[in-house]
XYZ file of C-alpha atoms in Angstrom:
436
model
C 0.000 0.000 0.000
C 1.675 3.233 -1.059
C 1.298 6.705 0.381
C -0.151 9.347 -1.931
C -0.289 12.175 0.623
C -0.238 12.570 4.380
C -2.710 10.130 5.879
C -4.094 9.106 2.469
C -3.393 5.733 0.888
C -4.171 4.177 -2.429
C -7.311 2.056 -2.386
C -6.762 -1.610 -1.520
C -8.760 -4.570 -2.740
C -12.292 -4.425 -1.348
C -12.682 -6.315 1.926
C -13.779 -9.863 1.327
C -14.299 -9.241 -2.374
C -10.960 -9.677 -4.094
C -11.347 -10.354 -7.767
C -14.901 -9.032 -7.976
C -15.959 -7.187 -11.100
C -17.043 -3.679 -10.141
C -20.149 -2.191 -11.789
C -19.768 1.157 -10.059
C -17.929 4.210 -11.365
C -14.869 5.996 -10.061
C -15.473 9.284 -8.256
C -12.802 11.965 -8.187
C -13.159 15.156 -6.164
C -10.672 17.826 -7.210
C -10.215 20.803 -4.858
C -13.955 20.653 -4.100
C -14.987 23.716 -2.111
C -18.170 25.215 -0.698
C -18.430 28.785 0.587
C -21.662 30.201 1.943
C -22.386 33.935 1.591
C -21.515 35.912 4.691
C -19.215 33.219 6.118
C -15.542 34.030 6.495
C -14.417 30.402 6.253
C -15.500 27.781 3.695
C -17.798 24.980 4.895
C -15.754 22.579 2.754
C -12.222 23.561 1.857
C -10.520 22.120 -1.212
C -11.235 18.411 -0.792
C -9.228 16.024 -2.982
C -10.334 12.399 -2.961
C -10.444 9.472 -5.358
C -12.910 6.617 -4.801
C -12.493 3.486 -6.890
C -15.282 1.790 -8.828
C -17.090 -0.730 -6.643
C -15.644 0.671 -3.419
C -17.631 1.559 -0.294
C -16.086 4.642 1.287
C -17.355 6.043 4.574
C -17.026 9.718 5.513
C -16.880 10.103 9.284
C -16.191 13.144 11.416
C -17.601 15.435 14.116
C -20.897 17.269 13.651
C -20.468 20.296 11.415
C -17.245 19.131 9.793
C -18.818 19.234 6.315
C -19.197 15.505 5.568
C -22.862 15.761 4.475
C -22.117 18.908 2.489
C -19.305 17.075 0.694
C -21.646 14.169 -0.079
C -24.414 16.440 -1.403
C -22.006 18.229 -3.715
C -21.367 14.941 -5.520
C -24.961 14.877 -6.843
C -25.161 18.689 -6.761
C -27.957 18.935 -4.226
C -25.528 21.530 -2.931
C -23.713 23.406 -5.674
C -19.938 23.636 -5.205
C -18.352 27.074 -5.373
C -15.028 25.707 -6.518
C -13.303 22.578 -7.779
C -14.477 19.680 -9.954
C -16.400 16.424 -9.658
C -15.584 13.596 -12.049
C -17.691 10.431 -12.174
C -16.466 7.622 -14.388
C -13.960 10.072 -15.861
C -16.703 12.520 -16.897
C -16.675 16.053 -15.506
C -20.173 16.490 -14.070
C -19.499 19.825 -12.343
C -21.561 21.787 -14.866
C -23.864 19.005 -16.091
C -27.647 19.483 -15.798
C -28.100 18.603 -12.100
C -31.477 16.927 -12.679
C -30.000 14.566 -15.274
C -27.035 13.939 -12.983
C -29.257 12.945 -10.055
C -31.103 10.420 -12.178
C -27.773 8.634 -12.614
C -26.939 8.620 -8.902
C -28.831 6.751 -6.196
C -29.514 8.696 -3.003
C -30.665 7.339 0.366
C -31.190 9.470 3.464
C -31.995 8.999 7.147
C -35.762 9.478 6.872
C -35.968 7.201 3.767
C -37.388 10.157 1.782
C -40.342 8.144 0.462
C -43.275 10.045 -1.010
C -46.146 9.439 1.435
C -48.884 9.659 -1.210
C -47.238 6.940 -3.356
C -47.301 3.189 -2.803
C -44.116 1.210 -2.304
C -44.229 0.149 -5.965
C -44.764 3.708 -7.184
C -41.876 4.991 -5.061
C -39.483 2.337 -6.388
C -40.580 2.735 -9.998
C -40.407 6.533 -10.008
C -36.888 7.097 -11.393
C -36.992 4.242 -13.964
C -40.263 5.721 -15.229
C -38.755 9.231 -15.394
C -35.781 8.028 -17.454
C -38.100 6.374 -19.996
C -38.240 2.684 -19.100
C -41.213 0.763 -20.500
C -44.093 -0.187 -18.173
C -43.163 -3.862 -18.399
C -39.527 -3.185 -17.559
C -40.491 -0.904 -14.650
C -42.866 -3.538 -13.248
C -40.185 -6.228 -13.495
C -37.661 -3.938 -11.829
C -40.009 -3.211 -8.902
C -40.408 -6.952 -8.265
C -36.657 -7.468 -8.577
C -35.797 -4.636 -6.178
C -38.282 -5.751 -3.515
C -36.787 -9.225 -3.689
C -33.283 -7.771 -3.492
C -33.972 -5.935 -0.217
C -35.791 -8.925 1.269
C -39.406 -7.699 1.064
C -42.177 -9.898 -0.315
C -43.603 -8.215 -3.431
C -47.091 -9.605 -2.890
C -47.191 -8.228 0.640
C -45.543 -4.821 0.176
C -46.264 -3.815 -3.443
C -49.420 -1.795 -2.669
C -48.569 -0.509 0.808
C -47.993 3.140 1.643
C -44.969 4.353 3.640
C -47.119 5.005 6.736
C -47.968 1.285 6.783
C -44.292 0.272 7.065
C -41.946 0.011 10.025
C -38.867 2.228 10.109
C -36.639 -0.620 8.933
C -39.010 -1.491 6.084
C -39.102 2.154 4.992
C -35.308 2.226 4.857
C -35.256 -0.957 2.765
C -37.711 0.588 0.317
C -35.608 3.760 0.292
C -32.527 1.753 -0.691
C -34.566 -0.159 -3.311
C -35.737 3.141 -4.823
C -32.180 4.521 -4.841
C -30.984 1.457 -6.762
C -34.010 1.016 -9.038
C -32.561 2.675 -12.158
C -29.304 0.717 -11.677
C -27.056 3.744 -11.014
C -23.299 3.149 -10.796
C -23.052 5.405 -7.726
C -25.049 5.341 -4.479
C -24.841 8.178 -1.940
C -26.065 7.424 1.594
C -26.436 10.183 4.186
C -26.761 8.585 7.655
C -29.445 6.257 6.238
C -29.765 4.077 9.357
C -29.534 6.809 11.980
C -33.259 6.952 12.823
C -33.928 3.262 13.530
C -33.429 1.192 16.673
C -30.038 -0.538 17.239
C -31.208 -4.072 16.334
C -32.865 -2.913 13.097
C -29.779 -0.845 12.351
C -27.529 -3.903 12.674
C -29.753 -5.852 10.297
C -29.851 -2.991 7.755
C -26.061 -2.727 7.876
C -25.798 -6.476 7.220
C -28.255 -6.087 4.343
C -26.155 -3.313 2.804
C -23.040 -5.479 3.042
C -24.882 -8.322 1.296
C -26.220 -5.993 -1.396
C -22.760 -4.606 -2.056
C -21.403 -8.135 -2.519
C -24.075 -8.695 -5.166
C -24.168 -5.285 -6.883
C -20.600 -3.895 -6.601
C -21.731 -0.255 -6.718
C -19.591 2.699 -5.760
C -21.031 3.801 -2.419
C -20.239 6.941 -0.449
C -21.699 6.644 3.043
C -21.849 9.391 5.688
C -22.050 8.556 9.389
C -21.053 10.000 12.758
C -20.746 6.462 14.189
C -17.167 5.166 13.947
C -18.250 1.573 14.711
C -20.608 1.732 11.724
C -17.771 3.085 9.585
C -15.521 0.178 10.588
C -18.226 -2.369 9.875
C -19.177 -1.060 6.436
C -16.214 0.687 4.869
C -13.619 -0.636 2.471
C -11.908 2.642 3.329
C -12.756 5.352 5.832
C -12.108 9.074 5.428
C -11.806 10.670 8.867
C -12.614 14.361 8.360
C -11.645 17.405 10.404
C -13.393 20.770 10.169
C -14.062 21.960 6.599
C -13.751 18.321 5.464
C -9.969 18.377 5.698
C -8.859 14.739 5.525
C -7.117 13.592 8.704
C -6.702 10.014 7.440
C -8.083 8.084 4.455
C -7.299 4.404 4.843
C -8.648 0.932 5.504
C -10.442 0.249 8.799
C -7.602 -2.110 9.787
C -4.939 0.550 9.224
C -6.861 3.255 11.082
C -7.475 0.975 14.077
C -3.882 -0.216 14.309
C -2.068 2.941 13.182
C -4.130 6.142 13.591
C -2.461 9.084 11.875
C -2.620 11.466 14.861
C -4.379 12.274 18.139
C -7.482 13.521 16.334
C -7.947 10.140 14.614
C -7.087 8.322 17.846
C -9.945 10.216 19.464
C -12.336 8.725 16.924
C -10.964 5.225 17.404
C -11.412 5.675 21.149
C -10.917 2.971 23.746
C -11.216 -0.703 22.951
C -9.563 -0.781 19.526
C -9.043 -4.548 19.867
C -12.773 -5.027 20.476
C -13.616 -2.783 17.532
C -11.537 -5.105 15.328
C -14.279 -7.698 15.798
C -16.206 -5.530 13.328
C -13.675 -6.440 10.625
C -14.498 -10.162 10.513
C -17.815 -11.585 9.322
C -19.760 -14.566 10.560
C -19.239 -16.167 7.136
C -15.489 -16.226 7.896
C -15.855 -18.578 10.880
C -17.153 -22.123 11.189
C -20.949 -22.310 11.013
C -22.239 -25.564 12.482
C -25.264 -27.372 11.113
C -27.754 -28.209 13.829
C -30.555 -30.808 13.919
C -33.833 -29.187 12.846
C -37.501 -30.062 12.582
C -40.476 -28.088 11.292
C -43.813 -27.190 12.849
C -45.490 -29.635 10.451
C -43.444 -32.658 11.568
C -45.318 -35.257 13.668
C -44.480 -35.140 17.385
C -43.153 -38.686 17.394
C -40.794 -37.852 14.576
C -39.521 -34.840 16.553
C -38.907 -37.078 19.607
C -37.081 -39.602 17.420
C -34.919 -36.916 15.845
C -33.901 -35.477 19.230
C -32.955 -38.979 20.394
C -31.026 -39.742 17.207
C -29.194 -36.406 17.187
C -27.157 -37.215 20.272
C -28.048 -33.812 21.716
C -30.661 -32.797 24.200
C -31.937 -30.008 21.982
C -33.282 -29.410 18.489
C -34.232 -26.324 16.486
C -37.850 -25.923 15.401
C -38.375 -24.085 12.094
C -41.575 -22.442 10.889
C -43.212 -23.213 7.543
C -40.851 -20.793 5.762
C -37.737 -22.429 7.200
C -37.088 -19.653 9.718
C -35.893 -20.421 13.268
C -38.812 -20.432 15.695
C -38.003 -22.297 18.929
C -35.355 -24.336 20.691
C -36.921 -27.639 21.798
C -35.675 -29.970 24.533
C -37.017 -33.448 25.155
C -38.147 -32.406 28.639
C -39.999 -29.396 27.197
C -42.145 -31.652 25.033
C -42.829 -34.008 27.908
C -43.878 -31.221 30.266
C -46.013 -29.554 27.583
C -47.754 -32.894 26.941
C -46.561 -32.966 23.374
C -47.926 -29.559 22.358
C -45.511 -27.465 20.287
C -47.495 -24.327 21.138
C -46.510 -24.579 24.813
C -43.096 -26.201 24.369
C -39.642 -24.786 23.935
C -37.910 -21.408 24.064
C -38.439 -18.766 21.386
C -35.451 -17.821 19.224
C -35.151 -14.138 20.096
C -32.007 -13.142 18.241
C -30.324 -14.207 15.017
C -27.429 -12.972 12.878
C -26.825 -13.150 9.147
C -23.680 -14.449 7.460
C -22.741 -10.801 6.792
C -22.982 -9.845 10.470
C -19.729 -9.066 12.254
C -18.154 -11.185 14.970
C -19.009 -8.389 17.380
C -22.711 -8.720 16.474
C -22.478 -12.494 16.925
C -20.625 -12.213 20.238
C -23.222 -9.817 21.643
C -26.005 -12.230 20.626
C -24.204 -15.252 22.075
C -23.562 -13.497 25.397
C -27.297 -12.894 25.861
C -28.186 -16.525 25.124
C -28.298 -18.932 28.074
C -26.823 -21.763 26.001
C -24.112 -19.612 24.392
C -25.032 -19.876 20.706
C -26.787 -17.871 17.996
C -28.695 -18.956 14.898
C -27.350 -17.781 11.522
C -29.960 -16.909 8.889
C -30.084 -16.168 5.170
C -31.436 -13.120 3.361
C -35.072 -14.052 4.003
C -34.524 -15.127 7.573
C -34.198 -18.818 6.701
C -32.040 -21.052 8.903
C -28.486 -21.701 7.669
C -26.620 -22.855 10.794
C -25.439 -22.016 14.309
C -22.355 -20.288 15.725
C -21.395 -20.990 19.349
C -19.259 -19.315 21.996
C -16.312 -21.690 21.553
C -16.028 -20.880 17.842
C -16.143 -17.150 18.516
C -13.611 -17.333 21.342
C -11.223 -19.305 19.120
C -11.532 -16.614 16.447
C -10.934 -13.844 18.980
C -7.888 -15.716 20.297
C -6.494 -16.066 16.765
C -7.059 -12.352 16.189
C -5.293 -11.413 19.424
C -2.386 -13.723 18.595
C -2.078 -12.147 15.144
C -2.082 -8.689 16.773
C 0.635 -9.813 19.212
C 2.827 -11.110 16.374
C 2.266 -7.906 14.388
C 3.251 -5.839 17.430
C 6.404 -7.934 17.928
C 7.324 -7.548 14.260
C 6.723 -3.792 14.425
C 8.877 -3.556 17.573
C 11.631 -5.554 15.870
C 11.550 -3.200 12.871
C 11.784 -0.177 15.188
C 14.762 -1.669 17.013
C 16.509 -2.448 13.729
C 15.895 1.116 12.550
C 17.288 2.539 15.798
C 20.307 0.232 15.573
C 20.932 1.321 11.994
C 20.643 4.973 12.973
C 23.060 4.460 15.893
C 25.551 2.722 13.574
C 25.395 5.617 11.072
C 25.851 8.159 13.871
C 28.853 6.196 15.215
C 30.410 5.996 11.747
C 29.843 9.750 11.358
C 31.563 10.496 14.666
C 34.481 8.193 13.803
C 34.832 9.814 10.398
C 34.815 13.283 11.908
C 37.384 12.245 14.515
C 39.616 10.752 11.837
C 39.451 13.909 9.754
C 40.283 16.026 12.776
C 43.225 13.750 13.663
C 44.611 13.949 10.140
C 44.458 17.754 10.279
C 46.388 17.855 13.545
C 49.127 15.568 12.150
C 49.633 17.864 9.156
C 49.825 20.862 11.437
């Protein structure tokens, strides 16, 4: 990884996606500046940044530092007063802003859905505006609802007021992606939902990015969210001056200065759990039955499994309850009264930190892993997570030892050069005295 300027590195391969074909477009900001009338200092001062096609870059910084202003200048919701914006090599600084916005997806905190339009009408709006046929628009609406994990039959005709906050955000993302733009801008899109929904929406975005390979610029004030989502993170000071632009790993292990260290905060080792996904650790298959299985068959399967517990799935293959043999006996064979509800799950795109938090709240020390529609895919337990954490800590220890060894070698080399310099100076002085 080579330095291009102080605290700014060239983009690495996308996390977990080496060799992927990007469908996004490069974004280049050249001395991008915004000055408001009557203000002595610019809100955004000469930002230079290059974002690779298919990369997810997160802008993070204190309130008022200009991160949202910088984002909104990319699609010209805020007009820059200086500098240039290039998307896919094309200078869009003076392009018709309405045409530009139709080529860029945009998702915001409140979802931005039109309340008088149905879910389908909201999603199909931009494709319709750019001239897609009715058939193509209808197909795209179905495709986008499926992509964000919403059943088309159930949600097609609903209005935004009939959706939960998380569902509204999913529809907002679907609408932003409907016309298949190469670039997606996201301005604190998950900031208004509860923490559990937020975790699931973050996992959904990670999954979508693995499928779509868009260029995404994401604004947040939450550094943990930045670590979880970003291929690279731009930590911004006031006026959007870049303090450090690097991978989450590099920022956590080698913050550029005290300002960046303040964002990393305490517990950097724990934050590194956000860098590894559940899909990267061993997911165990667990004996399962469904609500339609005969009770005797469930008893037989528990006995044959060699465990005292089995996972009950609903008719759509989603985890429903943990069943023990004793539960069935005490409930007189009734599934309605038997077992313990599965309260928490994680997806394969969840982080190890998400999984660890779920496991710690489970009496048996495990969490169910689900697919994009909530279907059961396996189980991760405490032992697996602890082994992964131990491996991570050991890797950190070896890295620290290697770094210390390099520092000692550098000091030794410097000392040797200084000694040679002193000896050379002494020799020259001695030669001068002899001549005298």
